[in-house]
PDB file of C-alpha atoms and ligand atoms in Angstrom:
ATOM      1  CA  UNK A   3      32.507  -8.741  -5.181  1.00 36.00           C
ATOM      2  CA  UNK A   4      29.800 -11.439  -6.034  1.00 40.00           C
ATOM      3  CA  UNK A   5      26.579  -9.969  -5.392  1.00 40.00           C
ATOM      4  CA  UNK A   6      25.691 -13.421  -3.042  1.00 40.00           C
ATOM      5  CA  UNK A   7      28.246 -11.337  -0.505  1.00 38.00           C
ATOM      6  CA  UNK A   8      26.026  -8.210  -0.627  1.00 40.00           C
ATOM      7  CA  UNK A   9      23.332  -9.311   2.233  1.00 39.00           C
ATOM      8  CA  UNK A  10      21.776  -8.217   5.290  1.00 42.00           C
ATOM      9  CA  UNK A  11      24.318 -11.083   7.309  1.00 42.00           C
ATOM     10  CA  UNK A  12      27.680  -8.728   6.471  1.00 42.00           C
ATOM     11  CA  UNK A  13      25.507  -5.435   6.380  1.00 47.00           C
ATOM     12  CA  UNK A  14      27.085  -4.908   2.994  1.00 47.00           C
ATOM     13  CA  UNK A  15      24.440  -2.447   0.777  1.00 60.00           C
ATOM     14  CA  UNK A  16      24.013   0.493  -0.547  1.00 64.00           C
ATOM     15  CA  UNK A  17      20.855   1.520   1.013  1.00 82.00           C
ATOM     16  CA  UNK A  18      19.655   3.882   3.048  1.00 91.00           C
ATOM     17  CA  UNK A  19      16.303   3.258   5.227  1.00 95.00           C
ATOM     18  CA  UNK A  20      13.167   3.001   3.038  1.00 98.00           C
ATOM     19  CA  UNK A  21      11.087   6.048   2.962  1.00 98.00           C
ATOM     20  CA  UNK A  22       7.794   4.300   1.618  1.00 98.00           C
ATOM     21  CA  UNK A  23       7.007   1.056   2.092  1.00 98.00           C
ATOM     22  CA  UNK A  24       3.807  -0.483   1.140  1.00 99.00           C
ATOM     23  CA  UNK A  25       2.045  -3.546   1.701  1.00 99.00           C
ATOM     24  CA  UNK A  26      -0.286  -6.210   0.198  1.00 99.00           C
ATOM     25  CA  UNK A  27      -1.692  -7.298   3.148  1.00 98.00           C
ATOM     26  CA  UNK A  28      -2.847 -11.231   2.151  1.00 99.00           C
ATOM     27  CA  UNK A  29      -3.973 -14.521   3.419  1.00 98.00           C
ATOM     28  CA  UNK A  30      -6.718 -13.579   5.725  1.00 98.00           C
ATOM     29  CA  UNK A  31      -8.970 -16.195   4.582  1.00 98.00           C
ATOM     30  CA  UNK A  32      -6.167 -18.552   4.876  1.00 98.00           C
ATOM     31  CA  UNK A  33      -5.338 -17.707   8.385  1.00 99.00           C
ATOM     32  CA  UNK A  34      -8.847 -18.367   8.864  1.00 98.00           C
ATOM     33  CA  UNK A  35      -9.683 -21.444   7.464  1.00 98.00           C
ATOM     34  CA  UNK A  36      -6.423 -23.293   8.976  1.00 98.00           C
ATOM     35  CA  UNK A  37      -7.838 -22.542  12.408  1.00 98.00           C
ATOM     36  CA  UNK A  38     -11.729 -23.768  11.278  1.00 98.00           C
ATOM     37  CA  UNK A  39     -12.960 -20.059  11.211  1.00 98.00           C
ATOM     38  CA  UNK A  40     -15.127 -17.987   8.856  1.00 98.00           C
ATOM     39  CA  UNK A  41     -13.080 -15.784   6.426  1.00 98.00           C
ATOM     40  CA  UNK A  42     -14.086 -12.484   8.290  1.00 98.00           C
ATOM     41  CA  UNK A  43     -12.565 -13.359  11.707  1.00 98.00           C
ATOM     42  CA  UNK A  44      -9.406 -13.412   9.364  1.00 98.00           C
ATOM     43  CA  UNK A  45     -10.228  -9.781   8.113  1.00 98.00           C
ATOM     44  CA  UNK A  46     -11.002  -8.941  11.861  1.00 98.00           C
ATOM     45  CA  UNK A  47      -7.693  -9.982  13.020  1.00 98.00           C
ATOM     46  CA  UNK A  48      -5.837  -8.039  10.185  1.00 98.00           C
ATOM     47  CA  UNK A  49      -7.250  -5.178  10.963  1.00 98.00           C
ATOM     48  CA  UNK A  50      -5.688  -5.606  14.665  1.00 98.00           C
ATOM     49  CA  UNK A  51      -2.067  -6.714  12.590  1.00 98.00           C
ATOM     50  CA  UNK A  52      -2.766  -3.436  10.565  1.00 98.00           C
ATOM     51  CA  UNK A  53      -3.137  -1.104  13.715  1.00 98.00           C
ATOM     52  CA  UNK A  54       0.175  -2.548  15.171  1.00 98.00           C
ATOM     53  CA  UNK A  55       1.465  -2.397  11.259  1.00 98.00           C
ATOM     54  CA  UNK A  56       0.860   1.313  11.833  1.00 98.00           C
ATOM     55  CA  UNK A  57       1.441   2.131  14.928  1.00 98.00           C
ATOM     56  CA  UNK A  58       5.434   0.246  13.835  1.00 98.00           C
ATOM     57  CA  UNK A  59       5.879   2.126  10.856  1.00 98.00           C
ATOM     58  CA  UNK A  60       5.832   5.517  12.414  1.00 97.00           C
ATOM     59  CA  UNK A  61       8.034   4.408  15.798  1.00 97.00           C
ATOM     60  CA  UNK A  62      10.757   2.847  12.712  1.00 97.00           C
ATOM     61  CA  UNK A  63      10.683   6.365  10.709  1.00 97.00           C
ATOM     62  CA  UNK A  64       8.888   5.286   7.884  1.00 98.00           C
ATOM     63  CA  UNK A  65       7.205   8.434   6.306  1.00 98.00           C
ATOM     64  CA  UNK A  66       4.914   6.752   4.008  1.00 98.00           C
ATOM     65  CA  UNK A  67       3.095   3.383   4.690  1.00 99.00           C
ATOM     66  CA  UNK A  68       0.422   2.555   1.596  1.00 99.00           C
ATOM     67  CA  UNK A  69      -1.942  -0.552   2.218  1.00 98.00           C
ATOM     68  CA  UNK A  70      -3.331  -2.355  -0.409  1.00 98.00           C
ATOM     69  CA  UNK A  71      -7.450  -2.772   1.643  1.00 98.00           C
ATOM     70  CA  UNK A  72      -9.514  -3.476  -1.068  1.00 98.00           C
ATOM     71  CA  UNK A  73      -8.721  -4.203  -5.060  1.00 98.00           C
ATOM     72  CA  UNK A  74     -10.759  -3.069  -7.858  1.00 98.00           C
ATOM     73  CA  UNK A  75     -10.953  -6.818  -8.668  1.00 98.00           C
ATOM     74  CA  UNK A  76     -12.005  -7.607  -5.093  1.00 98.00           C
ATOM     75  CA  UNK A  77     -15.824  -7.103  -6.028  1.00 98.00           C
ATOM     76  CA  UNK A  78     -15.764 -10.290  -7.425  1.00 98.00           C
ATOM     77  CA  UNK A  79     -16.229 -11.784  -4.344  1.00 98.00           C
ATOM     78  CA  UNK A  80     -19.342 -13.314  -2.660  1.00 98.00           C
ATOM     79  CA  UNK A  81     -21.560 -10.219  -1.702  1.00 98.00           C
ATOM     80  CA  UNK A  82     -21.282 -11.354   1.975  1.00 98.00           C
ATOM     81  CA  UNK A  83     -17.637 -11.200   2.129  1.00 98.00           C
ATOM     82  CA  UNK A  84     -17.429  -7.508   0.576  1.00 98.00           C
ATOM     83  CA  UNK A  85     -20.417  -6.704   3.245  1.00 98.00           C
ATOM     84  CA  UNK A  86     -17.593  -7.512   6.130  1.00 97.00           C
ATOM     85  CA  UNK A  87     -14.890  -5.511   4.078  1.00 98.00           C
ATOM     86  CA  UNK A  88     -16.471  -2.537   3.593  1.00 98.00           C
ATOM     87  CA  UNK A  89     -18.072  -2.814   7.541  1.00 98.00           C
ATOM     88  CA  UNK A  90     -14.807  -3.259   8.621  1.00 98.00           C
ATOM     89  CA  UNK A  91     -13.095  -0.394   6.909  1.00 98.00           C
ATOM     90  CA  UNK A  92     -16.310   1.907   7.906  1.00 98.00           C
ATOM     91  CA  UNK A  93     -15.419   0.515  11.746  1.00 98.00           C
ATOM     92  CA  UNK A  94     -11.586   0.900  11.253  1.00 98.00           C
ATOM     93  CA  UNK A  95     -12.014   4.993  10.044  1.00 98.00           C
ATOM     94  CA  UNK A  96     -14.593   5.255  12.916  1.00 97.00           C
ATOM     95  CA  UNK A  97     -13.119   3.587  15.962  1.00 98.00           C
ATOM     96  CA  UNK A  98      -9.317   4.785  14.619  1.00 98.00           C
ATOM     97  CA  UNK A  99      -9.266   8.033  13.236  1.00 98.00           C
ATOM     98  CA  UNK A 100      -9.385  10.194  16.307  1.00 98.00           C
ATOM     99  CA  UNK A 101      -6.010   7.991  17.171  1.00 98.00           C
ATOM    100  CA  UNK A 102      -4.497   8.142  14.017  1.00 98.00           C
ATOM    101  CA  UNK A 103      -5.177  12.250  13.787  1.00 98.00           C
ATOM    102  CA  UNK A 104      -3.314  12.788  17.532  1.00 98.00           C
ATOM    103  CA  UNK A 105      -0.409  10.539  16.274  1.00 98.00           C
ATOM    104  CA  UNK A 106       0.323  13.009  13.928  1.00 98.00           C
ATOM    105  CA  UNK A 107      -1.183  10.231  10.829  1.00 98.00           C
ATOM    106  CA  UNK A 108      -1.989  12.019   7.862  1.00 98.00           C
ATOM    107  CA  UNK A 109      -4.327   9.343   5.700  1.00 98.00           C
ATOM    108  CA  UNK A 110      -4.695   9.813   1.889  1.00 98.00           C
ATOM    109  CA  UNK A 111      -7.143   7.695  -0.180  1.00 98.00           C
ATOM    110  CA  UNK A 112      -6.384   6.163  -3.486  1.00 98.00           C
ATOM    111  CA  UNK A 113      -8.522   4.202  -5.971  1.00 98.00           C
ATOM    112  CA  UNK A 114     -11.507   4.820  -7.536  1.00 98.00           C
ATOM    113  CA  UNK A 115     -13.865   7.184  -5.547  1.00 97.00           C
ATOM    114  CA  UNK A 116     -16.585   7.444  -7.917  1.00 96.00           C
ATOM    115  CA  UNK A 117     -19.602   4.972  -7.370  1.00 95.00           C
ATOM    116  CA  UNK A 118     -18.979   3.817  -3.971  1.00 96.00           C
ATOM    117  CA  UNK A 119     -21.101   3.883  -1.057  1.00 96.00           C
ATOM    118  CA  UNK A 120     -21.482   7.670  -0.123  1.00 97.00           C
ATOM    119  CA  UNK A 121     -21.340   6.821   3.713  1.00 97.00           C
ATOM    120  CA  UNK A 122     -17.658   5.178   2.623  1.00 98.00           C
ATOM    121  CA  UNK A 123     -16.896   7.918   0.937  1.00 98.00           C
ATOM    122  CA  UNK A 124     -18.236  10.027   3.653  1.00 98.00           C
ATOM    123  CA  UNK A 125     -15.828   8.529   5.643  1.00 98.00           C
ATOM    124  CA  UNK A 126     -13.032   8.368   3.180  1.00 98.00           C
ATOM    125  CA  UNK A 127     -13.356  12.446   2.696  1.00 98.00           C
ATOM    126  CA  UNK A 128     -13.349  13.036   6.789  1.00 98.00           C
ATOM    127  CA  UNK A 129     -10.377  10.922   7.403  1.00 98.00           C
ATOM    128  CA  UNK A 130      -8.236  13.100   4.364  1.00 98.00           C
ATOM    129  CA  UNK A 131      -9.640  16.670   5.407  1.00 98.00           C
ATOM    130  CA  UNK A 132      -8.811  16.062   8.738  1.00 98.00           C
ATOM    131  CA  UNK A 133      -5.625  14.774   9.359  1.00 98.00           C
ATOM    132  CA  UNK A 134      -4.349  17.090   6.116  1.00 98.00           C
ATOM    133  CA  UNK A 135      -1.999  18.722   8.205  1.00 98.00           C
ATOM    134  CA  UNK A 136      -0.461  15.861  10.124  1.00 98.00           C
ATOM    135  CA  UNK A 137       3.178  15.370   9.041  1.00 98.00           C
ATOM    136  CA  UNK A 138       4.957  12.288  11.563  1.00 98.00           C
ATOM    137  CA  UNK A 139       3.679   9.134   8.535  1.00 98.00           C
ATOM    138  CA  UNK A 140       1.291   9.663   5.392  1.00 98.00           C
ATOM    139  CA  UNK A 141      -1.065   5.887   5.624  1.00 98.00           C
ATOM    140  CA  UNK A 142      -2.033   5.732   2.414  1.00 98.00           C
ATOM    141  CA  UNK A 143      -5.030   3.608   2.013  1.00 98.00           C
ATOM    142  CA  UNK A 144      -5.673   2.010  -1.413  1.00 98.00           C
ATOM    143  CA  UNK A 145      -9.393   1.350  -1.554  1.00 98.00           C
ATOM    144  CA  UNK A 146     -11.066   0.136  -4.588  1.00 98.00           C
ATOM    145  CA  UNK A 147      -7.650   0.374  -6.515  1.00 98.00           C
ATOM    146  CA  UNK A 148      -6.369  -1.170  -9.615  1.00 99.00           C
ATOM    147  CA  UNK A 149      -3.314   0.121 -10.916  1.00 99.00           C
ATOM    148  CA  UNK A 150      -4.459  -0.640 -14.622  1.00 99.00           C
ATOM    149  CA  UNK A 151      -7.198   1.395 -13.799  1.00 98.00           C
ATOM    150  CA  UNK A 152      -5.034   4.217 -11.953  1.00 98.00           C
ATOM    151  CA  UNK A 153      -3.628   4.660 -15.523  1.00 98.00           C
ATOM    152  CA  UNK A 154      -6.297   4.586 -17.560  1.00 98.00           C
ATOM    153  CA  UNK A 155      -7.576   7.321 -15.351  1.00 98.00           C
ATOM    154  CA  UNK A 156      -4.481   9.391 -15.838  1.00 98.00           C
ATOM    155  CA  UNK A 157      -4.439   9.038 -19.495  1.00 98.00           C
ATOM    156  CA  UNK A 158      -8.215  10.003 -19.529  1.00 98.00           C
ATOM    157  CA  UNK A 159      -6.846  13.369 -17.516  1.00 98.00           C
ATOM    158  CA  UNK A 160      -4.208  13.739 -20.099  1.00 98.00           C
ATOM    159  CA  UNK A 161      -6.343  12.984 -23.206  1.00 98.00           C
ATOM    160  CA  UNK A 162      -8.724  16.311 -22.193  1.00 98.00           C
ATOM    161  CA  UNK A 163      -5.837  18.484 -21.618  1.00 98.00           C
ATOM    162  CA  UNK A 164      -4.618  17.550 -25.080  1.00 98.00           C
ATOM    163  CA  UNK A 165      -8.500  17.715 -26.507  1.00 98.00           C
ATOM    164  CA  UNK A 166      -8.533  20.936 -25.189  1.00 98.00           C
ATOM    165  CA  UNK A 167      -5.812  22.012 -26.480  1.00 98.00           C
ATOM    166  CA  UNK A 168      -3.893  22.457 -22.685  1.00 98.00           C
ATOM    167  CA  UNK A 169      -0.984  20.316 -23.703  1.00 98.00           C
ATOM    168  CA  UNK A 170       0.928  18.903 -26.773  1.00 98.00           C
ATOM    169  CA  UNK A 171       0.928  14.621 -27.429  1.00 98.00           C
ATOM    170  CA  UNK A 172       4.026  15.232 -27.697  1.00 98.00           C
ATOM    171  CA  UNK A 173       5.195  16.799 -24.711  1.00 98.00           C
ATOM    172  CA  UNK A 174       3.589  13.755 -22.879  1.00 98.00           C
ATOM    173  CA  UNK A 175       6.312  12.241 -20.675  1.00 98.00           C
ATOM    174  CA  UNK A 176       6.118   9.580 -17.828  1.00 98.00           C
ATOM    175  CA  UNK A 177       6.517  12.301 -15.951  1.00 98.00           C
ATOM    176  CA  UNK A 178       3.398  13.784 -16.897  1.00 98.00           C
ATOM    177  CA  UNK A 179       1.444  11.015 -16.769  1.00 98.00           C
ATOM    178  CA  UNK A 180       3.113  10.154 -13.388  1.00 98.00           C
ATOM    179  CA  UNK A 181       1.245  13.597 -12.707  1.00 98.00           C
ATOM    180  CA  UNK A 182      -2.489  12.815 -13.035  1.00 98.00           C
ATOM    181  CA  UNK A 183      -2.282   9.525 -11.227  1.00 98.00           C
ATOM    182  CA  UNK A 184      -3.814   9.506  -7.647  1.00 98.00           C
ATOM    183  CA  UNK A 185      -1.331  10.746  -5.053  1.00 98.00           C
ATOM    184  CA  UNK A 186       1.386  12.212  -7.230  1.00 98.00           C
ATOM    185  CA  UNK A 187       3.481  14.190  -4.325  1.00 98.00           C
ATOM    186  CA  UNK A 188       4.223  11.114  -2.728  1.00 98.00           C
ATOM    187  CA  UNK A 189       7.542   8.991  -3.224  1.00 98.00           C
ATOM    188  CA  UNK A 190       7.509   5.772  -5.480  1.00 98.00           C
ATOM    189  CA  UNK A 191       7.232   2.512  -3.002  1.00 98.00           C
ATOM    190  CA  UNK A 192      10.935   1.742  -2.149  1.00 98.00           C
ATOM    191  CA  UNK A 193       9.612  -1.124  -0.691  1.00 98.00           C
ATOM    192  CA  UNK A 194       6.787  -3.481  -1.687  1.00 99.00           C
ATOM    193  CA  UNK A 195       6.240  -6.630   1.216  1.00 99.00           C
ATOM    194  CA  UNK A 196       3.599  -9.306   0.364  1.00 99.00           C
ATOM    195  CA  UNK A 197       2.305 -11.568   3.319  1.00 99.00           C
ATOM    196  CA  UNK A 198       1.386 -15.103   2.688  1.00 98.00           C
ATOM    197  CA  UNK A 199       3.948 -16.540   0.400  1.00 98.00           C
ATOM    198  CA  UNK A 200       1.898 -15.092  -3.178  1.00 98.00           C
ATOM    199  CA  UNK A 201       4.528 -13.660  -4.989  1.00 98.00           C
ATOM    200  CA  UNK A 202       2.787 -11.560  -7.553  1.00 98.00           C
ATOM    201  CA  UNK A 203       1.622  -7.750  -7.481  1.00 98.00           C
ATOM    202  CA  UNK A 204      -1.861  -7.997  -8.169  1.00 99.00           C
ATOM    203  CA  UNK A 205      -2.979  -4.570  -9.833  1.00 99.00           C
ATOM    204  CA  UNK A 206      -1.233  -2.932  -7.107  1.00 99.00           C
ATOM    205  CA  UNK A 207       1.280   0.255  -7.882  1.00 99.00           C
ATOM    206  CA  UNK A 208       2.256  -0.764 -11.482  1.00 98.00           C
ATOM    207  CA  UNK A 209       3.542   2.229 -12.547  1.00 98.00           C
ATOM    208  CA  UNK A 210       5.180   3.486  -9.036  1.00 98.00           C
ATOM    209  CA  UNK A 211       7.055  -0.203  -8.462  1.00 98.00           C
ATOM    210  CA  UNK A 212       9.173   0.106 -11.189  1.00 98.00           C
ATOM    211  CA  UNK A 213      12.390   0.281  -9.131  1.00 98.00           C
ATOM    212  CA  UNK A 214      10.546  -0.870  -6.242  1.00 98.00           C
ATOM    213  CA  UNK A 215      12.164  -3.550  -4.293  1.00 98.00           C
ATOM    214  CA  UNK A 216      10.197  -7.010  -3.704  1.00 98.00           C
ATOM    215  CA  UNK A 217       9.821  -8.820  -0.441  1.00 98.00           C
ATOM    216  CA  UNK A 218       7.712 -11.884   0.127  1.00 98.00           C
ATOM    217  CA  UNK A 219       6.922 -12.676   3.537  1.00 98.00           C
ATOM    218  CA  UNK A 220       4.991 -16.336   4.018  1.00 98.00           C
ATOM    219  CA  UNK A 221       3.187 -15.475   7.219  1.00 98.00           C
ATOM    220  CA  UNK A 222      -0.660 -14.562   6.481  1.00 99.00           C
ATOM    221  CA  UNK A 223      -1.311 -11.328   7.244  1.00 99.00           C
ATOM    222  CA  UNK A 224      -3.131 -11.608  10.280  1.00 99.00           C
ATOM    223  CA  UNK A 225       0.119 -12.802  12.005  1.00 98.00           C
ATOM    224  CA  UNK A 226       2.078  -9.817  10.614  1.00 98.00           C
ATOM    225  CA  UNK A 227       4.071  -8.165  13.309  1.00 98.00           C
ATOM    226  CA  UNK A 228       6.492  -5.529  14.138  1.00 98.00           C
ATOM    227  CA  UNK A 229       9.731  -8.024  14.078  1.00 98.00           C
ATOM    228  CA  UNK A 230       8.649  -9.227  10.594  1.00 98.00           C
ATOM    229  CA  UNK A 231       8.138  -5.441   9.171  1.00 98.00           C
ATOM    230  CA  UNK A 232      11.713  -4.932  10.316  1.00 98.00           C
ATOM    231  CA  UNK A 233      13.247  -7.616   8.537  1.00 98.00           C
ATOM    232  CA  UNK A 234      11.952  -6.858   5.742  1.00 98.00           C
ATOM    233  CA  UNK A 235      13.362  -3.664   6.209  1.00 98.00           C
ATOM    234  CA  UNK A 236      16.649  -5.479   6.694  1.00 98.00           C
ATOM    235  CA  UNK A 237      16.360  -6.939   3.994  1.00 98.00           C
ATOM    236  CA  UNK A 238      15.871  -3.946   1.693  1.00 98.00           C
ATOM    237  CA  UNK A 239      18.771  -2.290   3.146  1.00 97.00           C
ATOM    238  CA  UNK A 240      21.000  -5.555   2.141  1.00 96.00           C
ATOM    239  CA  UNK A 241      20.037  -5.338  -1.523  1.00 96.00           C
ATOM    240  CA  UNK A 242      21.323  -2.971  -3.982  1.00 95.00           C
ATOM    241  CA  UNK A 243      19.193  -0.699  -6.029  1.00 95.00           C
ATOM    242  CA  UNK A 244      20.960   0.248  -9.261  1.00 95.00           C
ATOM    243  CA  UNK A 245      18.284   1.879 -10.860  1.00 96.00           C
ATOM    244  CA  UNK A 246      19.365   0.635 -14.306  1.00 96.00           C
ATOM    245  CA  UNK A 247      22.972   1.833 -13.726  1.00 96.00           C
ATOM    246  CA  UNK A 248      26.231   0.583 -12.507  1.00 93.00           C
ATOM    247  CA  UNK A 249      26.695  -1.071  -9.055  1.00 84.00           C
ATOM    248  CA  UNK A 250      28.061   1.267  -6.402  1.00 76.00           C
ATOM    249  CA  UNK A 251      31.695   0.532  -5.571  1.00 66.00           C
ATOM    250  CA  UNK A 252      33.849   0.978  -2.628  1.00 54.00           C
ATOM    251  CA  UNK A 253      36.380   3.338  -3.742  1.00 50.00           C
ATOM    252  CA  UNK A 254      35.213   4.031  -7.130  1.00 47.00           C
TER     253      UNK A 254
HETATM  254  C1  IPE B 330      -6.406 -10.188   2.124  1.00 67.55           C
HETATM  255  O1  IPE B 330      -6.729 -11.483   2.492  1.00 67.55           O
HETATM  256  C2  IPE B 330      -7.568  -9.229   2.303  1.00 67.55           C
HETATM  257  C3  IPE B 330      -8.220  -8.805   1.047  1.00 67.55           C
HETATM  258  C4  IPE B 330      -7.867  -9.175  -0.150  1.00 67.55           C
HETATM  259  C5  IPE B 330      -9.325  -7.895   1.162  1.00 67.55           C
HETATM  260  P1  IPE B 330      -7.535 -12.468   1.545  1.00 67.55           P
HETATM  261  O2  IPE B 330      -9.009 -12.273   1.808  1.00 67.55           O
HETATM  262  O3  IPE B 330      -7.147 -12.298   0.128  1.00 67.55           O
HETATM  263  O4  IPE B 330      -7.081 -13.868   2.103  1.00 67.55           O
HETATM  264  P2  IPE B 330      -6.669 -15.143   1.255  1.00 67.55           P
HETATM  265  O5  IPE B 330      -5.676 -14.707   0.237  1.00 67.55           O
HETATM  266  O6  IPE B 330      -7.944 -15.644   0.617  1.00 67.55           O
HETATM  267  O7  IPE B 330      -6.113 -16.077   2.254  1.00 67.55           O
HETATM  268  C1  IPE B 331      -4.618  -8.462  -3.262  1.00 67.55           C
HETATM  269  O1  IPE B 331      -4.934  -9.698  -2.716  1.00 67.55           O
HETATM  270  C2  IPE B 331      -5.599  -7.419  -2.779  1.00 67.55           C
HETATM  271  C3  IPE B 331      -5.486  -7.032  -1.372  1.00 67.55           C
HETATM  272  C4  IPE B 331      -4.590  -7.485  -0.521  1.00 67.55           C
HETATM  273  C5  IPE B 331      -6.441  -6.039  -0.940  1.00 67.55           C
HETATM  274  P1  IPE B 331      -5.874 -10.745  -3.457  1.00 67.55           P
HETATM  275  O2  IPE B 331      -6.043 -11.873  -2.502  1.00 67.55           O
HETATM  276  O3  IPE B 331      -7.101 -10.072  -3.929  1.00 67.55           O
HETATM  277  O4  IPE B 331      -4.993 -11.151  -4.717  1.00 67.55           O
HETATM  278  P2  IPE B 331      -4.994 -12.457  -5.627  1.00 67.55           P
HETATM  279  O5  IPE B 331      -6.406 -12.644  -6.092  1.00 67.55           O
HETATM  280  O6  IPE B 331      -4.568 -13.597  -4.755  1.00 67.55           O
HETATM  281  O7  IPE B 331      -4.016 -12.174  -6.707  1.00 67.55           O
HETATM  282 MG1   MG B 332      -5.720 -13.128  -1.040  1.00 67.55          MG
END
């Protein structure tokens, strides 16, 4: 069968339901600017889009949702802009966590923790310890992350176990390495959805997107809602993961 017929339209695929999705959550500046308003009414307004994001993925099943917040190369921006990103995100773990903790949200952090702001990291720590035991959707929030820099982290953690004499070079495997990096229980993404019509990754889940399947949504995030989430969704079930092997046949 020509793969044009495997689609969402004839419900032809081989997929079951996503288990993680994750999402680069873009074009709130955009969304601001084509309405003639500052940049951070655009972060203010996908913070709303990322309660509702939320609140969707755990009604749809989902059991992990990461969000890509705030990128190691995000720093580079003017000083006043990363004042209303890190204000919103102390707001957001303030006003939301109680909510998140009696839905049953369990949030994990990942990114670099060392150097920031000890009230955000403060924050970061109370939102982990105490919705640990949660179990309905893991949020995991990726805050100051680059995935080059995930890496280089886990290969730091690797290098001292072999300094020390803890491990072999040569019993180091993707696997191990997949080991050290920052939330290594969870599933790879089996879904990665970019708002806003960029169709790149950005330092975001290198390693984990291998096998990851791409959608690119052109609405800025801000504008992000539950219909959208599920067709991208529909349109991960309509594709075909192979995984580097054959294509599934009916019958075979
Ligand atoms: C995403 O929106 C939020 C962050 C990167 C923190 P942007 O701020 O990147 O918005 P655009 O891409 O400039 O429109
Ligand atoms: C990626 O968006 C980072 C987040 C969504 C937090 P950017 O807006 O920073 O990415 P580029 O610069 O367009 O690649
Ligand atoms: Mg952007």
């Amino acid at each position: 069968m020509p793969e044009a017929e495997t689609s969402v339209a004839n419900g032809i695929g081989n997929v079951a339901a996503p288990r993680h999705v994750a999402i680069i959550m873009d074009g709130n500046g955009r969304w601001a600017a084509a309405r003639g308003l500052p940049r951070g009414e655009g972060h203010r307004r996908g913070v709303e889009s990322l309660r509702a994001t939320v609140r969707a993925a755990g009604e749809l099943g989902i059991e992990v949702l990461t969000i890509f917040s705030f990128s190691s190369e995000n720093w580079s921006r003017p000083p006043a802009e990363i004042l209303d990103l890190m204000g919103l995100l102390r707001r957001f773990i303030r006003n939301d966590l109680a909510e998140l903790n009696s839905s049953g949200v369990r949030v994990r952090v990942i990114g670099e923790r060392e150097g920031l702001d000890p009230e955000i990291g403060g924050l970061l720590d109370e939102a982990e310890e105490l919705t640990r035991n949660n179990t309905r959707l893991t949020l995991v929030v990726a805050f100051n992350y680059g995935s080059r820099q995930e890496i280089a982290r886990a290969a730091r953690k690797v290098a001292v176990e072999v300094a020390a004499g803890r491990l072999a070079a040569a019993d180091v495997t993707a696997d191990t390495l997949s080991s050290y990096l920052d939330a290594p229980d969870l599933p790879n993404p089996d879904l990665i959805i970019r708002t806003s019509g960029e169709q790149r990754l950005s330092n975001f889940l290198l390693w984990q997107a291998a096998y990851s399947e791409l959608v690119f949504v052109a609405a800025y995030w801000p504008d992000f809602n539950r219909a959208m989430l599920e067709n991208a969704i529909a349109e991960f079930r309509g594709r075909e993961r192979r995984f580097g092997g054959l294509a599934a046949r009916a019958g075979s």
